[in-house]
């Protein structure tokens, strides 16, 4: 059993207003009450999902790694096992990053090949045609 505080979805649903605002993202419970005014999207975004499941909305926005790391300090616990919803979105740890050592060695080198090839082709065509 996890040592984190456990919440039922019913408990979270009762905390659904600007002065006491919880949301569920990927079966984790976050208290966003104090973050509302600092959120770049405004507090209205939180009020739409207050006390509810917000995973889909959170992932659809495409939050930055910084935003995901910031979430750690607002996490209160997790949803009890009986109330969990399995997400279709692949899960990543909040602290997981793609460092250069974990990326394939070809990922950086492929980016320059097309522009260089087009530049060489354009130069050859220029000298041949003009």
C-alpha atoms as a printed R data frame, in Angstrom:
    type eleno elety resid chain resno       x      y       z
1   ATOM     1    CA   UNK     A     1   0.000  0.000   0.000
2   ATOM     2    CA   UNK     A     2   1.218  3.476  -0.850
3   ATOM     3    CA   UNK     A     3   2.294  5.867   1.903
4   ATOM     4    CA   UNK     A     4   0.700  8.794   0.055
5   ATOM     5    CA   UNK     A     5  -2.605 10.243   1.163
6   ATOM     6    CA   UNK     A     6  -5.497  8.498  -0.592
7   ATOM     7    CA   UNK     A     7  -8.570 10.332  -1.923
8   ATOM     8    CA   UNK     A     8 -11.846  9.045  -3.309
9   ATOM     9    CA   UNK     A     9 -13.267 10.800  -6.344
10  ATOM    10    CA   UNK     A    10 -16.209 11.791  -4.159
11  ATOM    11    CA   UNK     A    11 -13.884 13.561  -1.696
12  ATOM    12    CA   UNK     A    12 -12.221 15.451  -4.534
13  ATOM    13    CA   UNK     A    13 -15.566 16.405  -6.093
14  ATOM    14    CA   UNK     A    14 -16.595 18.296  -2.927
15  ATOM    15    CA   UNK     A    15 -13.556 20.566  -3.194
16  ATOM    16    CA   UNK     A    16 -14.629 22.340  -6.349
17  ATOM    17    CA   UNK     A    17 -14.522 26.083  -5.807
18  ATOM    18    CA   UNK     A    18 -12.044 28.940  -5.996
19  ATOM    19    CA   UNK     A    19 -11.250 28.838  -2.265
20  ATOM    20    CA   UNK     A    20 -10.711 25.045  -2.148
21  ATOM    21    CA   UNK     A    21  -9.814 23.611  -5.541
22  ATOM    22    CA   UNK     A    22  -8.656 20.048  -6.151
23  ATOM    23    CA   UNK     A    23  -8.250 18.301  -9.499
24  ATOM    24    CA   UNK     A    24  -7.266 14.805 -10.550
25  ATOM    25    CA   UNK     A    25  -4.587 14.364 -13.197
26  ATOM    26    CA   UNK     A    26  -3.432 10.835 -14.021
27  ATOM    27    CA   UNK     A    27  -4.913  9.460 -10.778
28  ATOM    28    CA   UNK     A    28  -2.966 11.992  -8.707
29  ATOM    29    CA   UNK     A    29  -4.737 14.645  -6.651
30  ATOM    30    CA   UNK     A    30  -3.527 18.250  -6.849
31  ATOM    31    CA   UNK     A    31  -4.498 21.229  -4.703
32  ATOM    32    CA   UNK     A    32  -4.397 24.162  -7.112
33  ATOM    33    CA   UNK     A    33  -6.057 26.680  -4.799
34  ATOM    34    CA   UNK     A    34  -2.899 28.766  -4.327
35  ATOM    35    CA   UNK     A    35  -1.745 28.402  -7.947
36  ATOM    36    CA   UNK     A    36  -4.859 29.804  -9.627
37  ATOM    37    CA   UNK     A    37  -3.702 33.407  -9.882
38  ATOM    38    CA   UNK     A    38  -0.247 32.382 -11.128
39  ATOM    39    CA   UNK     A    39  -1.515 30.065 -13.867
40  ATOM    40    CA   UNK     A    40  -0.687 31.499 -17.314
41  ATOM    41    CA   UNK     A    41  -4.078 30.366 -18.632
42  ATOM    42    CA   UNK     A    42  -5.940 32.117 -15.823
43  ATOM    43    CA   UNK     A    43  -7.975 30.767 -12.936
44  ATOM    44    CA   UNK     A    44 -11.035 30.169 -15.140
45  ATOM    45    CA   UNK     A    45  -9.348 27.096 -16.591
46  ATOM    46    CA   UNK     A    46  -9.159 25.527 -13.147
47  ATOM    47    CA   UNK     A    47 -12.742 26.387 -12.292
48  ATOM    48    CA   UNK     A    48 -13.896 24.395 -15.354
49  ATOM    49    CA   UNK     A    49 -12.381 21.204 -13.923
50  ATOM    50    CA   UNK     A    50 -12.514 21.915 -10.180
51  ATOM    51    CA   UNK     A    51 -13.204 18.732  -8.235
52  ATOM    52    CA   UNK     A    52 -13.030 16.644 -11.405
53  ATOM    53    CA   UNK     A    53 -10.834 14.506 -13.610
54  ATOM    54    CA   UNK     A    54  -8.599 16.907 -15.566
55  ATOM    55    CA   UNK     A    55  -6.112 14.537 -17.232
56  ATOM    56    CA   UNK     A    56  -7.378 14.915 -20.778
57  ATOM    57    CA   UNK     A    57  -7.567 18.695 -20.574
58  ATOM    58    CA   UNK     A    58  -4.091 18.878 -19.017
59  ATOM    59    CA   UNK     A    59  -2.485 16.695 -21.680
60  ATOM    60    CA   UNK     A    60  -4.367 18.304 -24.586
61  ATOM    61    CA   UNK     A    61  -2.805 21.664 -23.757
62  ATOM    62    CA   UNK     A    62   0.710 20.267 -24.101
63  ATOM    63    CA   UNK     A    63   2.273 21.668 -20.940
64  ATOM    64    CA   UNK     A    64   6.009 22.319 -20.826
65  ATOM    65    CA   UNK     A    65   8.416 20.263 -18.759
66  ATOM    66    CA   UNK     A    66   8.713 23.226 -16.375
67  ATOM    67    CA   UNK     A    67   4.950 23.189 -15.834
68  ATOM    68    CA   UNK     A    68   5.008 19.461 -15.147
69  ATOM    69    CA   UNK     A    69   7.861 19.849 -12.682
70  ATOM    70    CA   UNK     A    70   5.972 22.646 -10.921
71  ATOM    71    CA   UNK     A    71   3.026 20.307 -10.368
72  ATOM    72    CA   UNK     A    72   5.047 18.218  -7.919
73  ATOM    73    CA   UNK     A    73   4.692 20.788  -5.154
74  ATOM    74    CA   UNK     A    74   0.890 20.854  -5.505
75  ATOM    75    CA   UNK     A    75   0.407 17.072  -5.328
76  ATOM    76    CA   UNK     A    76  -1.489 15.961  -2.224
77  ATOM    77    CA   UNK     A    77  -1.711 12.253  -2.948
78  ATOM    78    CA   UNK     A    78  -3.453  9.803  -5.214
79  ATOM    79    CA   UNK     A    79  -6.872  8.420  -6.026
80  ATOM    80    CA   UNK     A    80  -7.812  5.233  -4.148
81  ATOM    81    CA   UNK     A    81  -7.313  2.082  -6.204
82  ATOM    82    CA   UNK     A    82 -11.054  1.435  -6.573
83  ATOM    83    CA   UNK     A    83 -11.616  4.865  -8.164
84  ATOM    84    CA   UNK     A    84  -8.660  4.922 -10.543
85  ATOM    85    CA   UNK     A    85  -9.129  5.379 -14.261
86  ATOM    86    CA   UNK     A    86  -6.564  3.908 -16.601
87  ATOM    87    CA   UNK     A    87  -5.352  6.547 -19.010
88  ATOM    88    CA   UNK     A    88  -4.689  5.934 -22.676
89  ATOM    89    CA   UNK     A    89  -1.940  8.542 -22.516
90  ATOM    90    CA   UNK     A    90   1.531  7.079 -21.904
91  ATOM    91    CA   UNK     A    91   2.629  8.025 -18.416
92  ATOM    92    CA   UNK     A    92   5.898  9.797 -17.744
93  ATOM    93    CA   UNK     A    93   7.344 10.736 -14.432
94  ATOM    94    CA   UNK     A    94   7.133 14.447 -13.598
95  ATOM    95    CA   UNK     A    95  10.907 14.452 -13.272
96  ATOM    96    CA   UNK     A    96  11.646 12.405 -16.373
97  ATOM    97    CA   UNK     A    97  13.551 14.319 -19.031
98  ATOM    98    CA   UNK     A    98  14.976 13.534 -22.411
99  ATOM    99    CA   UNK     A    99  18.639 14.170 -21.867
100 ATOM   100    CA   UNK     A   100  21.045 13.984 -24.802
101 ATOM   101    CA   UNK     A   101  22.358 10.667 -23.498
102 ATOM   102    CA   UNK     A   102  18.915  9.048 -23.722
103 ATOM   103    CA   UNK     A   103  18.123 10.252 -27.221
104 ATOM   104    CA   UNK     A   104  19.252  8.216 -30.192
105 ATOM   105    CA   UNK     A   105  22.472  9.402 -31.770
106 ATOM   106    CA   UNK     A   106  20.748  9.981 -35.132
107 ATOM   107    CA   UNK     A   107  18.117 12.402 -33.831
108 ATOM   108    CA   UNK     A   108  20.377 15.467 -33.915
109 ATOM   109    CA   UNK     A   109  22.315 14.635 -37.064
110 ATOM   110    CA   UNK     A   110  19.267 14.114 -39.283
111 ATOM   111    CA   UNK     A   111  18.004 17.655 -38.769
112 ATOM   112    CA   UNK     A   112  20.766 19.310 -40.794
113 ATOM   113    CA   UNK     A   113  20.885 16.864 -43.723
114 ATOM   114    CA   UNK     A   114  17.850 18.103 -45.642
115 ATOM   115    CA   UNK     A   115  18.758 21.829 -45.559
116 ATOM   116    CA   UNK     A   116  22.352 21.065 -46.582
117 ATOM   117    CA   UNK     A   117  21.204 18.817 -49.436
118 ATOM   118    CA   UNK     A   118  18.771 21.477 -50.657
119 ATOM   119    CA   UNK     A   119  21.505 24.129 -50.445
120 ATOM   120    CA   UNK     A   120  23.930 22.010 -52.473
121 ATOM   121    CA   UNK     A   121  21.228 21.255 -55.045
122 ATOM   122    CA   UNK     A   122  20.278 24.930 -55.347
123 ATOM   123    CA   UNK     A   123  23.942 25.921 -55.769
124 ATOM   124    CA   UNK     A   124  24.497 23.314 -58.498
125 ATOM   125    CA   UNK     A   125  21.354 24.349 -60.353
126 ATOM   126    CA   UNK     A   126  22.370 28.018 -60.135
127 ATOM   127    CA   UNK     A   127  25.816 27.365 -61.643
128 ATOM   128    CA   UNK     A   128  24.448 25.043 -64.334
129 ATOM   129    CA   UNK     A   129  21.553 27.251 -65.427
130 ATOM   130    CA   UNK     A   130  23.031 30.761 -65.097
